[in-house]
């Protein structure tokens, strides 16, 4: 039996930066966004005793080791060691989109791997337990400088608002009808900047500024935009009215985000952003911490084909909104997969 976790990447629309404990320990934080139909797949195949290693990992490199402590991948090593997982297993990783692109792939991996390990151990968990566990692995065990919304998005899936204050996390799903959610998703396009970056390189300055309370005004304004955006979404009578109404809020959020750190954007990214607007985009922002990765652009559905043609098919990714969050898929070796 081979087991596979499928975990969605995410788009953070509003409130990014307020989901860091350095901010919400003293101030209310909030984030609003959705997961997309682009995934990280992690498979696990139990090995027989005949192989001459106990663990095999296939991702950007291949690892074959006898002991968990010798695994180089930090998340895999940390989770397996903490769970005392010793059964010989072959793990493989595949992804729809590149890593280090601002779509929460690192946290999606942690959520998906933890979900897979727990499932194989016969442990059931809630989505919140899974998200909090991934947050603990990344922030406390690995000492990563990450926020907490990505793990929540990956675990819960769909369109959600998350609120943070102290140790409390509240989840407020925005329950649009499936047809309305699909209609909303058709207004978005991802445009690849071609720049790969590690979030930590961008976040050092931002977190320093946040810890020193130098950006409290900007972060409070970004948190207030979450309220305004939620009101727009919940108050819309027609789902096609949502994205155009969100466009000025997204533009303002992007303006504020650029003030959090000098490394959020650059001339190349700015030029691409303005080109997107010139070719029919209404507004947009850089996904994730900044510095590279994907731009998220609001484009009227009827303009999408011309927009994608103008910007280049190889750099544009059409997306839909995922509803499921991290999911376990199972397949019998001789049979057909089922969810």
mmCIF file with all atom_site columns, C-alpha atoms in Angstrom, residues 216-319:
data_model
loop_
_atom_site.group_PDB
_atom_site.id
_atom_site.type_symbol
_atom_site.label_atom_id
_atom_site.label_alt_id
_atom_site.label_comp_id
_atom_site.label_asym_id
_atom_site.label_entity_id
_atom_site.label_seq_id
_atom_site.pdbx_PDB_ins_code
_atom_site.Cartn_x
_atom_site.Cartn_y
_atom_site.Cartn_z
_atom_site.occupancy
_atom_site.B_iso_or_equiv
_atom_site.pdbx_formal_charge
_atom_site.auth_seq_id
_atom_site.auth_comp_id
_atom_site.auth_asym_id
_atom_site.auth_atom_id
_atom_site.pdbx_PDB_model_num
ATOM 1   C CA . UNK A 1 216 ? 2.844   49.014 13.858  1.00 0.00 ? 216 UNK A CA 1
ATOM 2   C CA . UNK A 1 217 ? 0.922   51.667 11.931  1.00 0.00 ? 217 UNK A CA 1
ATOM 3   C CA . UNK A 1 218 ? 1.263   49.896 8.595   1.00 0.00 ? 218 UNK A CA 1
ATOM 4   C CA . UNK A 1 219 ? 0.474   46.489 10.113  1.00 0.00 ? 219 UNK A CA 1
ATOM 5   C CA . UNK A 1 220 ? -2.624  47.838 11.879  1.00 0.00 ? 220 UNK A CA 1
ATOM 6   C CA . UNK A 1 221 ? -3.806  49.306 8.576   1.00 0.00 ? 221 UNK A CA 1
ATOM 7   C CA . UNK A 1 222 ? -3.225  45.961 6.836   1.00 0.00 ? 222 UNK A CA 1
ATOM 8   C CA . UNK A 1 223 ? -5.225  44.214 9.535   1.00 0.00 ? 223 UNK A CA 1
ATOM 9   C CA . UNK A 1 224 ? -8.090  46.720 9.073   1.00 0.00 ? 224 UNK A CA 1
ATOM 10  C CA . UNK A 1 225 ? -8.150  45.912 5.355   1.00 0.00 ? 225 UNK A CA 1
ATOM 11  C CA . UNK A 1 226 ? -8.999  42.327 6.319   1.00 0.00 ? 226 UNK A CA 1
ATOM 12  C CA . UNK A 1 227 ? -12.223 43.625 7.901   1.00 0.00 ? 227 UNK A CA 1
ATOM 13  C CA . UNK A 1 228 ? -13.060 45.627 4.794   1.00 0.00 ? 228 UNK A CA 1
ATOM 14  C CA . UNK A 1 229 ? -12.322 42.720 2.457   1.00 0.00 ? 229 UNK A CA 1
ATOM 15  C CA . UNK A 1 230 ? -14.423 40.290 4.475   1.00 0.00 ? 230 UNK A CA 1
ATOM 16  C CA . UNK A 1 231 ? -17.322 42.756 4.384   1.00 0.00 ? 231 UNK A CA 1
ATOM 17  C CA . UNK A 1 232 ? -17.005 43.008 0.595   1.00 0.00 ? 232 UNK A CA 1
ATOM 18  C CA . UNK A 1 233 ? -17.045 39.238 0.120   1.00 0.00 ? 233 UNK A CA 1
ATOM 19  C CA . UNK A 1 234 ? -19.894 38.518 2.509   1.00 0.00 ? 234 UNK A CA 1
ATOM 20  C CA . UNK A 1 235 ? -21.990 41.455 1.296   1.00 0.00 ? 235 UNK A CA 1
ATOM 21  C CA . UNK A 1 236 ? -21.751 40.799 -2.445  1.00 0.00 ? 236 UNK A CA 1
ATOM 22  C CA . UNK A 1 237 ? -24.963 39.760 -4.176  1.00 0.00 ? 237 UNK A CA 1
ATOM 23  C CA . UNK A 1 238 ? -23.168 38.613 -7.315  1.00 0.00 ? 238 UNK A CA 1
ATOM 24  C CA . UNK A 1 239 ? -19.848 36.711 -7.026  1.00 0.00 ? 239 UNK A CA 1
ATOM 25  C CA . UNK A 1 240 ? -18.579 38.559 -10.098 1.00 0.00 ? 240 UNK A CA 1
ATOM 26  C CA . UNK A 1 241 ? -18.783 41.793 -8.090  1.00 0.00 ? 241 UNK A CA 1
ATOM 27  C CA . UNK A 1 242 ? -16.332 40.580 -5.436  1.00 0.00 ? 242 UNK A CA 1
ATOM 28  C CA . UNK A 1 243 ? -12.978 40.749 -7.210  1.00 0.00 ? 243 UNK A CA 1
ATOM 29  C CA . UNK A 1 244 ? -13.467 44.236 -8.730  1.00 0.00 ? 244 UNK A CA 1
ATOM 30  C CA . UNK A 1 245 ? -14.447 45.516 -5.274  1.00 0.00 ? 245 UNK A CA 1
ATOM 31  C CA . UNK A 1 246 ? -11.366 43.848 -3.762  1.00 0.00 ? 246 UNK A CA 1
ATOM 32  C CA . UNK A 1 247 ? -9.015  45.410 -6.342  1.00 0.00 ? 247 UNK A CA 1
ATOM 33  C CA . UNK A 1 248 ? -8.489  48.794 -4.612  1.00 0.00 ? 248 UNK A CA 1
ATOM 34  C CA . UNK A 1 249 ? -8.037  47.021 -1.266  1.00 0.00 ? 249 UNK A CA 1
ATOM 35  C CA . UNK A 1 250 ? -5.422  44.727 -2.804  1.00 0.00 ? 250 UNK A CA 1
ATOM 36  C CA . UNK A 1 251 ? -3.604  47.709 -4.322  1.00 0.00 ? 251 UNK A CA 1
ATOM 37  C CA . UNK A 1 252 ? -3.545  49.473 -0.952  1.00 0.00 ? 252 UNK A CA 1
ATOM 38  C CA . UNK A 1 253 ? -2.405  46.319 0.811   1.00 0.00 ? 253 UNK A CA 1
ATOM 39  C CA . UNK A 1 254 ? 0.476   46.006 -1.665  1.00 0.00 ? 254 UNK A CA 1
ATOM 40  C CA . UNK A 1 255 ? 1.447   49.637 -1.045  1.00 0.00 ? 255 UNK A CA 1
ATOM 41  C CA . UNK A 1 256 ? 1.553   49.021 2.705   1.00 0.00 ? 256 UNK A CA 1
ATOM 42  C CA . UNK A 1 257 ? 3.393   45.720 2.349   1.00 0.00 ? 257 UNK A CA 1
ATOM 43  C CA . UNK A 1 258 ? 6.205   47.443 0.455   1.00 0.00 ? 258 UNK A CA 1
ATOM 44  C CA . UNK A 1 259 ? 6.786   49.617 3.531   1.00 0.00 ? 259 UNK A CA 1
ATOM 45  C CA . UNK A 1 260 ? 7.462   46.639 5.830   1.00 0.00 ? 260 UNK A CA 1
ATOM 46  C CA . UNK A 1 261 ? 10.924  45.984 4.415   1.00 0.00 ? 261 UNK A CA 1
ATOM 47  C CA . UNK A 1 262 ? 13.184  47.433 1.741   1.00 0.00 ? 262 UNK A CA 1
ATOM 48  C CA . UNK A 1 263 ? 13.582  43.927 0.304   1.00 0.00 ? 263 UNK A CA 1
ATOM 49  C CA . UNK A 1 264 ? 9.894   43.256 -0.430  1.00 0.00 ? 264 UNK A CA 1
ATOM 50  C CA . UNK A 1 265 ? 10.101  44.515 -4.013  1.00 0.00 ? 265 UNK A CA 1
ATOM 51  C CA . UNK A 1 266 ? 12.572  45.861 -6.565  1.00 0.00 ? 266 UNK A CA 1
ATOM 52  C CA . UNK A 1 267 ? 12.669  47.531 -9.951  1.00 0.00 ? 267 UNK A CA 1
ATOM 53  C CA . UNK A 1 268 ? 12.261  44.278 -11.900 1.00 0.00 ? 268 UNK A CA 1
ATOM 54  C CA . UNK A 1 269 ? 9.196   43.282 -9.887  1.00 0.00 ? 269 UNK A CA 1
ATOM 55  C CA . UNK A 1 270 ? 7.744   46.788 -10.070 1.00 0.00 ? 270 UNK A CA 1
ATOM 56  C CA . UNK A 1 271 ? 8.158   46.859 -13.851 1.00 0.00 ? 271 UNK A CA 1
ATOM 57  C CA . UNK A 1 272 ? 6.419   43.505 -14.204 1.00 0.00 ? 272 UNK A CA 1
ATOM 58  C CA . UNK A 1 273 ? 3.584   44.626 -11.918 1.00 0.00 ? 273 UNK A CA 1
ATOM 59  C CA . UNK A 1 274 ? 2.959   47.755 -13.973 1.00 0.00 ? 274 UNK A CA 1
ATOM 60  C CA . UNK A 1 275 ? 3.106   45.702 -17.175 1.00 0.00 ? 275 UNK A CA 1
ATOM 61  C CA . UNK A 1 276 ? 0.386   43.445 -15.766 1.00 0.00 ? 276 UNK A CA 1
ATOM 62  C CA . UNK A 1 277 ? -1.835  46.463 -15.117 1.00 0.00 ? 277 UNK A CA 1
ATOM 63  C CA . UNK A 1 278 ? -1.151  47.835 -18.590 1.00 0.00 ? 278 UNK A CA 1
ATOM 64  C CA . UNK A 1 279 ? -2.257  44.524 -20.131 1.00 0.00 ? 279 UNK A CA 1
ATOM 65  C CA . UNK A 1 280 ? -5.637  44.417 -18.374 1.00 0.00 ? 280 UNK A CA 1
ATOM 66  C CA . UNK A 1 281 ? -5.017  43.626 -14.715 1.00 0.00 ? 281 UNK A CA 1
ATOM 67  C CA . UNK A 1 282 ? -7.044  45.603 -12.183 1.00 0.00 ? 282 UNK A CA 1
ATOM 68  C CA . UNK A 1 283 ? -4.664  45.294 -9.226  1.00 0.00 ? 283 UNK A CA 1
ATOM 69  C CA . UNK A 1 284 ? -2.306  42.815 -7.639  1.00 0.00 ? 284 UNK A CA 1
ATOM 70  C CA . UNK A 1 285 ? 0.406   42.063 -5.135  1.00 0.00 ? 285 UNK A CA 1
ATOM 71  C CA . UNK A 1 286 ? 3.460   39.917 -4.705  1.00 0.00 ? 286 UNK A CA 1
ATOM 72  C CA . UNK A 1 287 ? 2.668   36.646 -2.970  1.00 0.00 ? 287 UNK A CA 1
ATOM 73  C CA . UNK A 1 288 ? 4.385   35.658 0.254   1.00 0.00 ? 288 UNK A CA 1
ATOM 74  C CA . UNK A 1 289 ? 7.161   37.561 2.004   1.00 0.00 ? 289 UNK A CA 1
ATOM 75  C CA . UNK A 1 290 ? 8.297   39.284 -1.176  1.00 0.00 ? 290 UNK A CA 1
ATOM 76  C CA . UNK A 1 291 ? 11.535  39.530 -3.096  1.00 0.00 ? 291 UNK A CA 1
ATOM 77  C CA . UNK A 1 292 ? 10.412  37.244 -5.923  1.00 0.00 ? 292 UNK A CA 1
ATOM 78  C CA . UNK A 1 293 ? 8.075   34.383 -6.708  1.00 0.00 ? 293 UNK A CA 1
ATOM 79  C CA . UNK A 1 294 ? 4.602   35.031 -8.084  1.00 0.00 ? 294 UNK A CA 1
ATOM 80  C CA . UNK A 1 295 ? 2.510   38.138 -8.535  1.00 0.00 ? 295 UNK A CA 1
ATOM 81  C CA . UNK A 1 296 ? -1.193  37.644 -7.936  1.00 0.00 ? 296 UNK A CA 1
ATOM 82  C CA . UNK A 1 297 ? -3.191  39.742 -10.413 1.00 0.00 ? 297 UNK A CA 1
ATOM 83  C CA . UNK A 1 298 ? -6.945  40.373 -10.565 1.00 0.00 ? 298 UNK A CA 1
ATOM 84  C CA . UNK A 1 299 ? -7.988  40.070 -14.216 1.00 0.00 ? 299 UNK A CA 1
ATOM 85  C CA . UNK A 1 300 ? -11.588 40.146 -15.541 1.00 0.00 ? 300 UNK A CA 1
ATOM 86  C CA . UNK A 1 301 ? -12.330 36.647 -16.883 1.00 0.00 ? 301 UNK A CA 1
ATOM 87  C CA . UNK A 1 302 ? -13.163 37.951 -20.356 1.00 0.00 ? 302 UNK A CA 1
ATOM 88  C CA . UNK A 1 303 ? -9.718  39.598 -20.545 1.00 0.00 ? 303 UNK A CA 1
ATOM 89  C CA . UNK A 1 304 ? -7.799  36.576 -19.302 1.00 0.00 ? 304 UNK A CA 1
ATOM 90  C CA . UNK A 1 305 ? -6.907  34.963 -22.652 1.00 0.00 ? 305 UNK A CA 1
ATOM 91  C CA . UNK A 1 306 ? -5.490  38.238 -24.018 1.00 0.00 ? 306 UNK A CA 1
ATOM 92  C CA . UNK A 1 307 ? -3.727  38.964 -20.709 1.00 0.00 ? 307 UNK A CA 1
ATOM 93  C CA . UNK A 1 308 ? -2.040  35.547 -20.609 1.00 0.00 ? 308 UNK A CA 1
ATOM 94  C CA . UNK A 1 309 ? -1.032  35.835 -24.251 1.00 0.00 ? 309 UNK A CA 1
ATOM 95  C CA . UNK A 1 310 ? 0.451   39.291 -23.667 1.00 0.00 ? 310 UNK A CA 1
ATOM 96  C CA . UNK A 1 311 ? 2.321   38.382 -20.478 1.00 0.00 ? 311 UNK A CA 1
ATOM 97  C CA . UNK A 1 312 ? 3.483   35.007 -21.788 1.00 0.00 ? 312 UNK A CA 1
ATOM 98  C CA . UNK A 1 313 ? 1.915   31.595 -21.356 1.00 0.00 ? 313 UNK A CA 1
ATOM 99  C CA . UNK A 1 314 ? 5.027   30.162 -19.746 1.00 0.00 ? 314 UNK A CA 1
ATOM 100 C CA . UNK A 1 315 ? 4.952   32.639 -16.863 1.00 0.00 ? 315 UNK A CA 1
ATOM 101 C CA . UNK A 1 316 ? 1.173   32.739 -16.228 1.00 0.00 ? 316 UNK A CA 1
ATOM 102 C CA . UNK A 1 317 ? -0.709  30.195 -14.114 1.00 0.00 ? 317 UNK A CA 1
ATOM 103 C CA . UNK A 1 318 ? -4.490  30.076 -14.170 1.00 0.00 ? 318 UNK A CA 1
ATOM 104 C CA . UNK A 1 319 ? -5.835  28.964 -10.800 1.00 0.00 ? 319 UNK A CA 1
#
